[in-house]
Short mmCIF file of C-alpha atoms in Angstrom, two decimals:
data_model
loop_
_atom_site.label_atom_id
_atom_site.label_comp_id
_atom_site.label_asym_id
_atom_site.label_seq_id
_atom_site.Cartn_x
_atom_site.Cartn_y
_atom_site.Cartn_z
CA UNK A 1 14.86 0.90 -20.10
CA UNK A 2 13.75 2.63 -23.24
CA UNK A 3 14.58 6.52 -21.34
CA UNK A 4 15.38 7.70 -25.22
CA UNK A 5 11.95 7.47 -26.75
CA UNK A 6 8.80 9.19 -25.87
CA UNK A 7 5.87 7.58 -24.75
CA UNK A 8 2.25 8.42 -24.13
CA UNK A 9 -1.00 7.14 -22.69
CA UNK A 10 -4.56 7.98 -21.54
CA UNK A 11 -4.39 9.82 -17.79
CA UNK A 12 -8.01 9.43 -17.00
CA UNK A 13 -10.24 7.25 -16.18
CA UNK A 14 -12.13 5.07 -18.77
CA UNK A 15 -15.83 6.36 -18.99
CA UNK A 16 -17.92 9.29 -19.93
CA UNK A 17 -16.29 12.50 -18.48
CA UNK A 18 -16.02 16.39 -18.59
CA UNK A 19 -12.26 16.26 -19.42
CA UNK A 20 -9.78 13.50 -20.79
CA UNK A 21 -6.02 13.76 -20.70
CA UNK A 22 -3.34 12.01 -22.92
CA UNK A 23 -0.04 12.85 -21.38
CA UNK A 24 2.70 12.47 -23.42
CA UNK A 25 6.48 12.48 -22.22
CA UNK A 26 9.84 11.88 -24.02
CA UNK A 27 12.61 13.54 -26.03
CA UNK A 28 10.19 13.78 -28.78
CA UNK A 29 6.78 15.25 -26.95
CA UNK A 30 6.83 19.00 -28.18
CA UNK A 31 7.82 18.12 -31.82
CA UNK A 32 5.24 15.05 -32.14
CA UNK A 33 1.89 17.16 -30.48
CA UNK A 34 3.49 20.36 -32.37
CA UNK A 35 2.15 18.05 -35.48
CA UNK A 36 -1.21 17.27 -34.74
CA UNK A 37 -1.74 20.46 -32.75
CA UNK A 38 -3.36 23.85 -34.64
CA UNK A 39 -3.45 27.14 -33.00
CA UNK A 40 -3.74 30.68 -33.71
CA UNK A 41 -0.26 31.34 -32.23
CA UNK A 42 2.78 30.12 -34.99
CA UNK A 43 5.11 29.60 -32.42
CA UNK A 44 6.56 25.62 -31.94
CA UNK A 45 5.35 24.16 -28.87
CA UNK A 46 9.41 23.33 -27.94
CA UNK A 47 9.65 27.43 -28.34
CA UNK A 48 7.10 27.79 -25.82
CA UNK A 49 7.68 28.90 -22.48
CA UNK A 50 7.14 25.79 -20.09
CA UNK A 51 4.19 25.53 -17.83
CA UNK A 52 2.02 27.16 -20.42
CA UNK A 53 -1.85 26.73 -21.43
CA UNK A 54 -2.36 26.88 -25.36
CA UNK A 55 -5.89 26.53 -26.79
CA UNK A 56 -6.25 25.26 -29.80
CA UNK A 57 -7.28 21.94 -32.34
CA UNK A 58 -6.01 18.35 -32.58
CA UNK A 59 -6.22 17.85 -36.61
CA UNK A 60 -5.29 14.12 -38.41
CA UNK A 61 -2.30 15.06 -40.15
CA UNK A 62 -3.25 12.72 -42.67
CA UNK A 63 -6.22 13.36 -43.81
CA UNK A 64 -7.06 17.38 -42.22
CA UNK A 65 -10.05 16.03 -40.33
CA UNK A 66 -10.20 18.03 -36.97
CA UNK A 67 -10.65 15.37 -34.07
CA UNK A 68 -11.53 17.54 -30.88
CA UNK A 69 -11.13 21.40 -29.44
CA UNK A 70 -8.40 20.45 -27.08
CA UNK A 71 -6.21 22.38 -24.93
CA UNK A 72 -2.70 21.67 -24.46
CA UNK A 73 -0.40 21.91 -21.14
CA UNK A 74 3.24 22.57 -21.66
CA UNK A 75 5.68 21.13 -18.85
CA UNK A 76 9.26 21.30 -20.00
CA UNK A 77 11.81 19.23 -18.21
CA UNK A 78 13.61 18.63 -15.87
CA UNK A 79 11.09 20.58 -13.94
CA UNK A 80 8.06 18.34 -14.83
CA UNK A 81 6.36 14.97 -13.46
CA UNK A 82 8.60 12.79 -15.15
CA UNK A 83 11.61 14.77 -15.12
CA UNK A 84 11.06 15.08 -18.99
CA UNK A 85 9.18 17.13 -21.37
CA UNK A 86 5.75 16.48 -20.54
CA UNK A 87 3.14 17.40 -22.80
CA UNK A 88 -0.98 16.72 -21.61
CA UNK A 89 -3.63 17.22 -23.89
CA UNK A 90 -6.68 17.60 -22.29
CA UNK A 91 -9.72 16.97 -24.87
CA UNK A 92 -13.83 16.66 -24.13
CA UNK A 93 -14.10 13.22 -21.60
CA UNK A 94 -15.67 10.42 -23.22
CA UNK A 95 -14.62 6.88 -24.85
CA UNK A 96 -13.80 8.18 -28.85
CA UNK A 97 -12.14 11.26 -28.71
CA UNK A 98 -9.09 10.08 -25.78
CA UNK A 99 -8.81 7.02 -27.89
CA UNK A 100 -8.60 8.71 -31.31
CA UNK A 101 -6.37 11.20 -30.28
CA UNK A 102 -4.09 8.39 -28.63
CA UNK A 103 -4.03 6.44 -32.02
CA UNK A 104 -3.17 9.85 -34.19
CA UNK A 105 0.02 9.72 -31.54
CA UNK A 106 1.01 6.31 -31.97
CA UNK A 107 0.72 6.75 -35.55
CA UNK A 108 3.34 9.06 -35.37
CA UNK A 109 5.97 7.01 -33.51
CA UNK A 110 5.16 7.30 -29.87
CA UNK A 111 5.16 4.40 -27.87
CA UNK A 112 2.13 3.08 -25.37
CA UNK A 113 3.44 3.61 -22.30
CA UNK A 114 3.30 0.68 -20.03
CA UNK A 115 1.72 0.49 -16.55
CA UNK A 116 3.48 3.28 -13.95
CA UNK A 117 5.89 4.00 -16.75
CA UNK A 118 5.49 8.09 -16.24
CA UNK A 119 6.04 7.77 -12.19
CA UNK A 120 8.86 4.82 -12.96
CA UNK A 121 10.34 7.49 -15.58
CA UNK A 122 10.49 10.12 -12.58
CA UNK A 123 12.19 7.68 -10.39
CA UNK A 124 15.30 6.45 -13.19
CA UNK A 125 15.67 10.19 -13.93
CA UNK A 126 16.37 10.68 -10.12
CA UNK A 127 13.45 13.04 -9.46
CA UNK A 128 11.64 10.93 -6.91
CA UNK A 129 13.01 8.11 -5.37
CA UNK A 130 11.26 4.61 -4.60
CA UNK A 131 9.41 5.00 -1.41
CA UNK A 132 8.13 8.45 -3.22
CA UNK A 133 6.89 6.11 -6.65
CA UNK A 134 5.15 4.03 -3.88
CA UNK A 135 3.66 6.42 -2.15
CA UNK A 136 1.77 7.62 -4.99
CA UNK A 137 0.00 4.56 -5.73
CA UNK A 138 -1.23 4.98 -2.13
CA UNK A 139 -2.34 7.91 -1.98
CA UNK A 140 -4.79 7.24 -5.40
CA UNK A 141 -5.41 3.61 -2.92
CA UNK A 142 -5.98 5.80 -0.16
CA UNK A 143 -9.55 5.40 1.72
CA UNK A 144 -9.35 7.19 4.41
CA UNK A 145 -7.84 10.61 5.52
CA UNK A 146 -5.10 9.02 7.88
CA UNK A 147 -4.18 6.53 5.17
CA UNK A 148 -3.99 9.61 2.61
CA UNK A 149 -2.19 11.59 5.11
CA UNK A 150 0.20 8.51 5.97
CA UNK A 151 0.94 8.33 1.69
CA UNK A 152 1.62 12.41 1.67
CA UNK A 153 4.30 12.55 4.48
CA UNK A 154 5.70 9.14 2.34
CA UNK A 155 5.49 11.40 -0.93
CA UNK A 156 7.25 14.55 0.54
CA UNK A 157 10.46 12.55 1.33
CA UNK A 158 9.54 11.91 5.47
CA UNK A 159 10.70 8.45 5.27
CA UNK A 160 13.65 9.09 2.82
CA UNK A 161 15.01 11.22 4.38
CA UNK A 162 15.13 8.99 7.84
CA UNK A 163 16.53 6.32 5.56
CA UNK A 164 19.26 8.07 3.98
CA UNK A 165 20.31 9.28 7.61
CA UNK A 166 20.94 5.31 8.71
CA UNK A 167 22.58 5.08 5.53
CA UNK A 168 24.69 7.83 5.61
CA UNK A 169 26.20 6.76 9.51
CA UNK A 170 26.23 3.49 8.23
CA UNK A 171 28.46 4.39 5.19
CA UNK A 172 30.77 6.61 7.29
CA UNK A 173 31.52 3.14 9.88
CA UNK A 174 32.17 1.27 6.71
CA UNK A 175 34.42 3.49 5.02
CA UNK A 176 36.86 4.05 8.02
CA UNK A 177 36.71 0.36 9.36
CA UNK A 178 37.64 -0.67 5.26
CA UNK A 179 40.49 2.07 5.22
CA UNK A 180 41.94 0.10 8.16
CA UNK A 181 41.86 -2.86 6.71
CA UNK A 182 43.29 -2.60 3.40
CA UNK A 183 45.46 0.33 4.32
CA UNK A 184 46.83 -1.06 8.21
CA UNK A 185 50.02 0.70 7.49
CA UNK A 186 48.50 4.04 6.93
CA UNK A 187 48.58 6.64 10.11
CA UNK A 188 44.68 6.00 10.42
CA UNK A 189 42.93 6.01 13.84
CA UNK A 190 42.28 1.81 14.11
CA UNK A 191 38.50 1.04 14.95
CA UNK A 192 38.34 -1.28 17.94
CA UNK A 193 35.58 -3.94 17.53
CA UNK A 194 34.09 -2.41 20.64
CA UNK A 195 33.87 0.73 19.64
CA UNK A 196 31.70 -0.29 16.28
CA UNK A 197 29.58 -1.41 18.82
CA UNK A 198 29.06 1.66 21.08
CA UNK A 199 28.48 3.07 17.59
CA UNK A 200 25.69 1.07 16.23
CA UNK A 201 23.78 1.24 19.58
CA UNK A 202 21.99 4.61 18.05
CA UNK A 203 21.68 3.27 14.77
CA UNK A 204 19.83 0.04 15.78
CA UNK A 205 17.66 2.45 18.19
CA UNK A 206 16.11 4.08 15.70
CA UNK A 207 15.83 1.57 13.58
CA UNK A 208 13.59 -0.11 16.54
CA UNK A 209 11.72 3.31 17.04
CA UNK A 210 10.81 3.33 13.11
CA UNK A 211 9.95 -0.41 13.04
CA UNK A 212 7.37 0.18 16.09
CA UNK A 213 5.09 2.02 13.68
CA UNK A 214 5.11 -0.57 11.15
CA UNK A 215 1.51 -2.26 12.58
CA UNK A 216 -0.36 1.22 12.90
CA UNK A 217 1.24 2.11 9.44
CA UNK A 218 0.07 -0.71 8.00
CA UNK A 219 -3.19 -0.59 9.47
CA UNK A 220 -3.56 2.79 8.28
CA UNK A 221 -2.41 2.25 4.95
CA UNK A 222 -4.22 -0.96 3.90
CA UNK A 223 -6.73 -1.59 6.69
CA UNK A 224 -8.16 -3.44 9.77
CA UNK A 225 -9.30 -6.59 8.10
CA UNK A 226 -12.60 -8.09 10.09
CA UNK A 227 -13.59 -11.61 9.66
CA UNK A 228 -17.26 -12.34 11.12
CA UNK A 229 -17.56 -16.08 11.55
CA UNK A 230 -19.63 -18.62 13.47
CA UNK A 231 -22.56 -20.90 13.02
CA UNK A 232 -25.19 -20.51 10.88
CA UNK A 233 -28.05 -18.97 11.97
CA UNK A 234 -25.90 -17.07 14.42
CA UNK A 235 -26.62 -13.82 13.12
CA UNK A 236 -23.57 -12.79 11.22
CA UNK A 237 -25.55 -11.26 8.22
CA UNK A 238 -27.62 -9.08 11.05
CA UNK A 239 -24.35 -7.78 12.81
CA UNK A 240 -22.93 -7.15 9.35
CA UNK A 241 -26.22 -5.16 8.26
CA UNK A 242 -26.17 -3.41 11.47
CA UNK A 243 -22.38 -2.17 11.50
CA UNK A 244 -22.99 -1.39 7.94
CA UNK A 245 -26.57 0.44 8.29
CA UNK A 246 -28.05 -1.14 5.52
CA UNK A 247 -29.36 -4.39 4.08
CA UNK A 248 -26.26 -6.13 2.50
CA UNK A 249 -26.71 -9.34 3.38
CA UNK A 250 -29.41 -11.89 3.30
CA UNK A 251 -31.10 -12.18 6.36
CA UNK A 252 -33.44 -15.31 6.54
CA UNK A 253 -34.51 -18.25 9.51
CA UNK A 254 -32.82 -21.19 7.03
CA UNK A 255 -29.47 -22.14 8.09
CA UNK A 256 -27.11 -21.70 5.30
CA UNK A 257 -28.04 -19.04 3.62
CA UNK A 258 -24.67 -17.00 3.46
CA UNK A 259 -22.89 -19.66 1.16
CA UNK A 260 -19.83 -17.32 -0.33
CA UNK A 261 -18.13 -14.57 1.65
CA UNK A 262 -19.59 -10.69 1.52
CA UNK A 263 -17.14 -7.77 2.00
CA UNK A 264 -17.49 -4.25 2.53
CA UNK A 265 -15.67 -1.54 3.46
CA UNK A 266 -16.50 1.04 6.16
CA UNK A 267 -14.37 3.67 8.24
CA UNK A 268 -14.53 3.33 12.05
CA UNK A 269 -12.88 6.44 13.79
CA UNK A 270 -10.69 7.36 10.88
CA UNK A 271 -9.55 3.43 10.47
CA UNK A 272 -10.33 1.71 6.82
CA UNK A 273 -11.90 -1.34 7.94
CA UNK A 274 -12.54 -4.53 5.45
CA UNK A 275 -15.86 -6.54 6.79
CA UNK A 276 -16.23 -10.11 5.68
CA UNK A 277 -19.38 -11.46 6.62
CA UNK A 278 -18.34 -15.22 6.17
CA UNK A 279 -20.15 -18.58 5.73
CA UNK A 280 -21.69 -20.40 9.16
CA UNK A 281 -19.08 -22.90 9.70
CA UNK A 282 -20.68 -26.40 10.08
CA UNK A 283 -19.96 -29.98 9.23
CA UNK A 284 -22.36 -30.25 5.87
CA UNK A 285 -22.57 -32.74 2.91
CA UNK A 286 -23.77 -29.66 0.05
CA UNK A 287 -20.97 -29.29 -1.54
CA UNK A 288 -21.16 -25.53 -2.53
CA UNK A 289 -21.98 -24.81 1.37
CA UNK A 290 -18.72 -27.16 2.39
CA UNK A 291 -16.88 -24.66 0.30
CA UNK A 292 -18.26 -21.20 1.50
CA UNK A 293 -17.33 -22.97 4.77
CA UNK A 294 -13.55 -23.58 3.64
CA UNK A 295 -13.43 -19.81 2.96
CA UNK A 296 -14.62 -18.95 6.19
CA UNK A 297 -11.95 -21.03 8.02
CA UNK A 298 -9.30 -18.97 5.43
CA UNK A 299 -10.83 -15.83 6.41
CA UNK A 300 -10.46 -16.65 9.91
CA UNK A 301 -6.72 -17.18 9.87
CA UNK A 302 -5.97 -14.27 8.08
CA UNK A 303 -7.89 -11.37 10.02
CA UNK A 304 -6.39 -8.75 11.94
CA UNK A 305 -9.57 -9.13 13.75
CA UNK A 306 -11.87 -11.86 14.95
CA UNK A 307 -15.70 -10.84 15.42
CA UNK A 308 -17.38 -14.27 16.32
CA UNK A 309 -21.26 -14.10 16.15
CA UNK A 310 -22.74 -16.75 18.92
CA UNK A 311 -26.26 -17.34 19.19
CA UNK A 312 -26.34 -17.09 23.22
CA UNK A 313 -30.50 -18.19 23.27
CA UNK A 314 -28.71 -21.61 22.52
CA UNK A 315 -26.11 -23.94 24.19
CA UNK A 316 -22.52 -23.50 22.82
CA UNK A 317 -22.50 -26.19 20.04
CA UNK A 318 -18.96 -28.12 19.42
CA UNK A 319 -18.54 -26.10 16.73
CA UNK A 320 -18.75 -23.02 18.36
CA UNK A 321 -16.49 -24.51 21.27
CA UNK A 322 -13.70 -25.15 18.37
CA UNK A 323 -13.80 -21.95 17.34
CA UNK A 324 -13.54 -20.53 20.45
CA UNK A 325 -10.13 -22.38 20.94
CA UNK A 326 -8.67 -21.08 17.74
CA UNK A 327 -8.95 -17.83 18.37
CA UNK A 328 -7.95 -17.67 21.59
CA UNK A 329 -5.61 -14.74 22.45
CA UNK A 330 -6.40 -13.50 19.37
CA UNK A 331 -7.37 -9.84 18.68
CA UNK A 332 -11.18 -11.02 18.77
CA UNK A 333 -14.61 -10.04 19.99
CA UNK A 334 -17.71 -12.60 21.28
CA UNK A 335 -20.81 -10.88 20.57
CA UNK A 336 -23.49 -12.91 22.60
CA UNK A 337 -25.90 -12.56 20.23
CA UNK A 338 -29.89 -12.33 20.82
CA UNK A 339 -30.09 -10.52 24.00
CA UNK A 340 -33.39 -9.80 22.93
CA UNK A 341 -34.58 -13.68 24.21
CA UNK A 342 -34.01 -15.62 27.30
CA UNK A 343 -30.00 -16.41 27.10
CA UNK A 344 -28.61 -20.07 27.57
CA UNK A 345 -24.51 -18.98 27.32
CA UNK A 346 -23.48 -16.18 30.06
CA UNK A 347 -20.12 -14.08 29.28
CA UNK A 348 -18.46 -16.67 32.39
CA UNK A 349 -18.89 -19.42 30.59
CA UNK A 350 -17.30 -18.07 27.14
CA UNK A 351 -14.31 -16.23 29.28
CA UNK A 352 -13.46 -19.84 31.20
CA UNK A 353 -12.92 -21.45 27.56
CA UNK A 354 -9.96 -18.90 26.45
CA UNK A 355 -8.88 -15.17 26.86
CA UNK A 356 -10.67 -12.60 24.41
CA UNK A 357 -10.45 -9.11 23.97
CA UNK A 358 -14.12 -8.08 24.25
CA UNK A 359 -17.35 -10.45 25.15
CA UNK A 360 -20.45 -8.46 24.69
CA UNK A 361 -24.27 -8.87 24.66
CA UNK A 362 -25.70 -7.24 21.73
CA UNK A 363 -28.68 -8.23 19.87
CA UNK A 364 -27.45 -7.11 16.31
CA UNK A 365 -31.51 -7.14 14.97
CA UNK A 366 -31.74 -3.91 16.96
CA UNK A 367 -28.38 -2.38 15.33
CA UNK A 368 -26.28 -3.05 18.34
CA UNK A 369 -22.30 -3.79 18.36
CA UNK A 370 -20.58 -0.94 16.44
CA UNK A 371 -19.40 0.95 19.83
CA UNK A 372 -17.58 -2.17 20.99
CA UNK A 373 -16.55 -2.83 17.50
CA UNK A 374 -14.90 0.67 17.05
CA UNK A 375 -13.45 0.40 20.74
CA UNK A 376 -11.86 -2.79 20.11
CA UNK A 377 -10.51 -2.05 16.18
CA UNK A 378 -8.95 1.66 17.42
CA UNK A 379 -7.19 0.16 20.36
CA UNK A 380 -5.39 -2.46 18.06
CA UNK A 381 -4.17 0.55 15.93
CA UNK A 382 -1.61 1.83 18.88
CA UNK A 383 -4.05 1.88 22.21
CA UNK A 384 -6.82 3.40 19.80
CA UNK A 385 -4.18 7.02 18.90
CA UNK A 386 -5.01 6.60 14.84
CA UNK A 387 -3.71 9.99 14.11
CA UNK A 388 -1.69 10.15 11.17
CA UNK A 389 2.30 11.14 12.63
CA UNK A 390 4.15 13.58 10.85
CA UNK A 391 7.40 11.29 11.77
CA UNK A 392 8.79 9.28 9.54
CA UNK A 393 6.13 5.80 9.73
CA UNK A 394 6.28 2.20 7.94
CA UNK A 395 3.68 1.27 6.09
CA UNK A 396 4.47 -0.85 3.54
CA UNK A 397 5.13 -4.57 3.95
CA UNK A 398 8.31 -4.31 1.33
CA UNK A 399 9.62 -1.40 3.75
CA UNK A 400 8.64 -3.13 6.49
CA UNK A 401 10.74 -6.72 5.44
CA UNK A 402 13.85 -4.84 4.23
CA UNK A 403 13.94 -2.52 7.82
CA UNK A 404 13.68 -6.15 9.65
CA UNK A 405 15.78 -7.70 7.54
CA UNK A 406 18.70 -5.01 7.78
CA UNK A 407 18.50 -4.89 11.65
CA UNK A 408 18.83 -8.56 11.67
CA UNK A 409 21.92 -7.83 9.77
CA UNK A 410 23.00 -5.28 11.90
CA UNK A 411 21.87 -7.51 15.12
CA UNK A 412 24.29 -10.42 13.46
CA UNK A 413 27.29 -7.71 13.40
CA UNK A 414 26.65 -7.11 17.52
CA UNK A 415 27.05 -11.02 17.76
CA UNK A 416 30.32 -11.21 15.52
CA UNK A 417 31.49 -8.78 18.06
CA UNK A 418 30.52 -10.20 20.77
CA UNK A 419 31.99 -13.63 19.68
CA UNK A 420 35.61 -11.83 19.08
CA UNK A 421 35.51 -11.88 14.78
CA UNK A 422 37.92 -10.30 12.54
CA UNK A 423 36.72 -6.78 11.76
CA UNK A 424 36.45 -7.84 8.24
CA UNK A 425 33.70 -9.96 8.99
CA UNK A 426 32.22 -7.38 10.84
CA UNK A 427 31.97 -5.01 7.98
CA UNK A 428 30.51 -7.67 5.72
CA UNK A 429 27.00 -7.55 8.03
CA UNK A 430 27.30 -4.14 8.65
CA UNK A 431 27.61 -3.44 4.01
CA UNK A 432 24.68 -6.10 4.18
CA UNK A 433 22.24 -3.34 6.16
CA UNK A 434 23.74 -0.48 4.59
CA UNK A 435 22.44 -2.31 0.64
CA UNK A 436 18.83 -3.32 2.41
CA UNK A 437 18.36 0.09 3.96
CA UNK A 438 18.92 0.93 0.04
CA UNK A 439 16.36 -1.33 -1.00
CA UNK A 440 14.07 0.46 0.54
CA UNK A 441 14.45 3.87 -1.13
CA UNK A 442 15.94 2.52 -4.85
CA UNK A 443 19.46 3.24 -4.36
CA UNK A 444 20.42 -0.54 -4.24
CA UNK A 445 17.44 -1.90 -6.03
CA UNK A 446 17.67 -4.58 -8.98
CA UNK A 447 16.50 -3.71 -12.60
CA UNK A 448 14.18 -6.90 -12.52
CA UNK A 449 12.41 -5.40 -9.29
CA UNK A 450 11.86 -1.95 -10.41
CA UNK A 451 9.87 -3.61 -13.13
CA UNK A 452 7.79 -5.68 -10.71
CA UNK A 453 7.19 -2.51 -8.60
CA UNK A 454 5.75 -0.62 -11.00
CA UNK A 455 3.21 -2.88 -12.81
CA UNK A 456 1.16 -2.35 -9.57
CA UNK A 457 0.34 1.39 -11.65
CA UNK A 458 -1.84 2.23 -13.64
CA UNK A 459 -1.81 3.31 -17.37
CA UNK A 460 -1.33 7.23 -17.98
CA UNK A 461 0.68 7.07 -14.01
#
């Protein structure tokens, strides 16, 4: 952890721009930009008073040569983003001047910062803690307003705070079950086994009533993923230009012509929704085909949703018959496709071959299937209520594992009891949620993992 030096980076985006933004933070920020920095006022930046606009010029303090009419933001710590002092210049946007400015800096020893250093800086200097660092890469992933609104209320400390309240009644049973142990011929009230019980009853309840949001959360947060298989020629590419309102895909009468998978992303009812419009799956000897077909068969066992495209102006081919058996009782729709011609496969016959959520008629030339699409999508997100709680929610799968993980650890505890085990066991299962539950927000966390956390940032974050 190198918390003693000062580091720096580009903040925006690479690319032609009105503005671009170096932030800078560190022990050494004022005096370093204080010495490339030239304004009319004679005052040192560290003199400054924080949160403070200067106007001024970046000059090479090498050779005098000014490199851009910047101004500079002054954010003093500990009240700043990393809980440092925090200086951003913000120059004219473009490819040279963030990039010169960024090697005058360096050349005065300031370190590149690494990826998510400034947010990971905020979180070892205690000003945010983990699920906070984590929400903020969601809310710059966010697509949609639920899944932004999901990533605020995980930002303003919603889910910390519920965290820290398990922790904290979990830390109390610990303490005064370990005084009795080690100290048995203190005057301390004894714990009985069953009353550690009676006491984690609430504990384990709300730990249930958080985990129940973890699919909607997670929904929310990363998206519905859609797979659209079935044969070729089905009319996958149609329902995908249809849902999509615009020519994506390749529609043509030669089977085969969707060899690799397409993806999009559209929002249905305030629901981020990834489309994959996948290969038709059918035994074939071309080799780049047999391949497309593999990744349509991958697709299919990893989507939240199942949208299977059959041709119903045609008897159900084996294929088609297969497919219907995999994804049986599956969250899946049959879209009985060309309605628009005299039909060979009724909605009976597909319903007697497995149990699906939807079976529809559509003819996806004429732009039909988004209603049932939308109907079936919103009622897998919590009986189709997508709107963003204010509660405390799960969303992300490493929250999600360490909450499951620490009420199996608390469920093992109930069993111990049950069974008639020393208290000291007991306590061991009990310690075992209490350091998962502080997984989750940082307090517990390894060095090595805090490092694997934040390369999912971004430079100048």
């Amino acid at each position: 952890m190198f918390l003693d030096d000062t580091i720096a980076a580009i903040a925006t985006a690479p690319g032609i721009g009105g503005i671009g933004i170096i932030r800078i933070s560190g022990p050494e920020a004022c005096d370093v930009v204080n010495r490339i920095f030239h304004s009319k006022q004679s005052v040192p930046l560290g003199e400054r008073q924080t949160r403070t606009i200067h106007y001024g010029h970046i000059v090479h303090p090498k050779t005098g040569k000014t490199l851009d009419e910047v101004i500079v933001v002054l954010m003093k710590g500990p009240h700043s983003y990393t809980a440092e002092d925090v200086v951003e210049i913000q120059c004219h946007g473009g490819f040279v001047s963030v990039r010169e400015i960024l090697k005058v800096l360096l050349s005065e020893g300031v370190r590149q910062a690494e990826e998510g250093e400034f947010t990971k800086r905020a979180f070892l200097n205690g000003r945010i803690d983990l699920t906070q660092a984590e929400a903020i890469i969601d809310i710059i992933d966010a697509k949609t307003e639920q899944s932004l609104e999901v990533a605020v209320n995980q930002l303003d400390g919603t889910l910390s705070k519920y965290i820290r309240a398990l922790r904290d009644e979990l830390i109390a049973m610990i303490a005064h079950l370990e005084v009795t142990i080690d100290y048995p011929e203190e005057d301390i009230e004894e714990v009985s086994a069953q009353e550690v019980r009676t006491g984690l009853a609430p504990i384990l309840e709300k730990m249930d009533t958080l985990l129940a949001t973890a699919q909607r959360g997670k929904l929310l947060r990363d998206g519905v993923m859609v797979s659209i298989i079935g044969r070729p020629n089905a009319g996958k590419s149609s329902l995908m230009n249809a849902l999509l309102r615009e020519d994506r895909a390749i529609v043509t009468n030669i089977p085969g012509t969707t060899r690799d998978s397409i993806e999009e992303f559209l929002t249905i009812q305030g629901i981020p929704v990834r489309l994959i419009d996948t290969a038709g799956i059918r035994e074939t000897e071309d080799i780049v085909e047999s391949m497309g077909v593999e990744k349509a068969r991958q697709y299919l066992d990893k989507a939240d949703v199942v949208v299977l495209v059959i041709d119903g102006s045609k008897p159900l081919e084996p294929e088609e018959q297969e497919l219907l058996q995999l994804i049986t009782n599956r969250p899946s729709i049959i879209f009985l496709n060309k309605a628009d011609q005299a039909q060979c496969v009724s909605k009976e016959e597909i319903a007697a071959l497995g149990t699906f959520t939807e079976i529809v008629t559509i003819s996806a030339a004429q732009g039909e299937g988004m209603d049932e699409m939308a109907r079936v999508i919103t009622s897998l997100v919590q009986g189709g209520s997508v709107q963003a709680s204010h509660e405390a929610m799960l969303s992300n799968v490493r929250h999600i594992t360490l909450m499951e993980q620490a009420k199996v650890s608390l469920d093992q505890s109930i069993l111990a009891i049950d069974s008639g085990m020393p208290i000291d066991l007991i306590v061991t299962d009990i310690r075992a949620a209490w350091e998962l539950l502080g997984d989750i927000t940082g307090e517990s966390l390894r060095e090595s993992m805090v490092d694997e956390l934040f390369k999912r940032f971004c430079l100048g974050k």
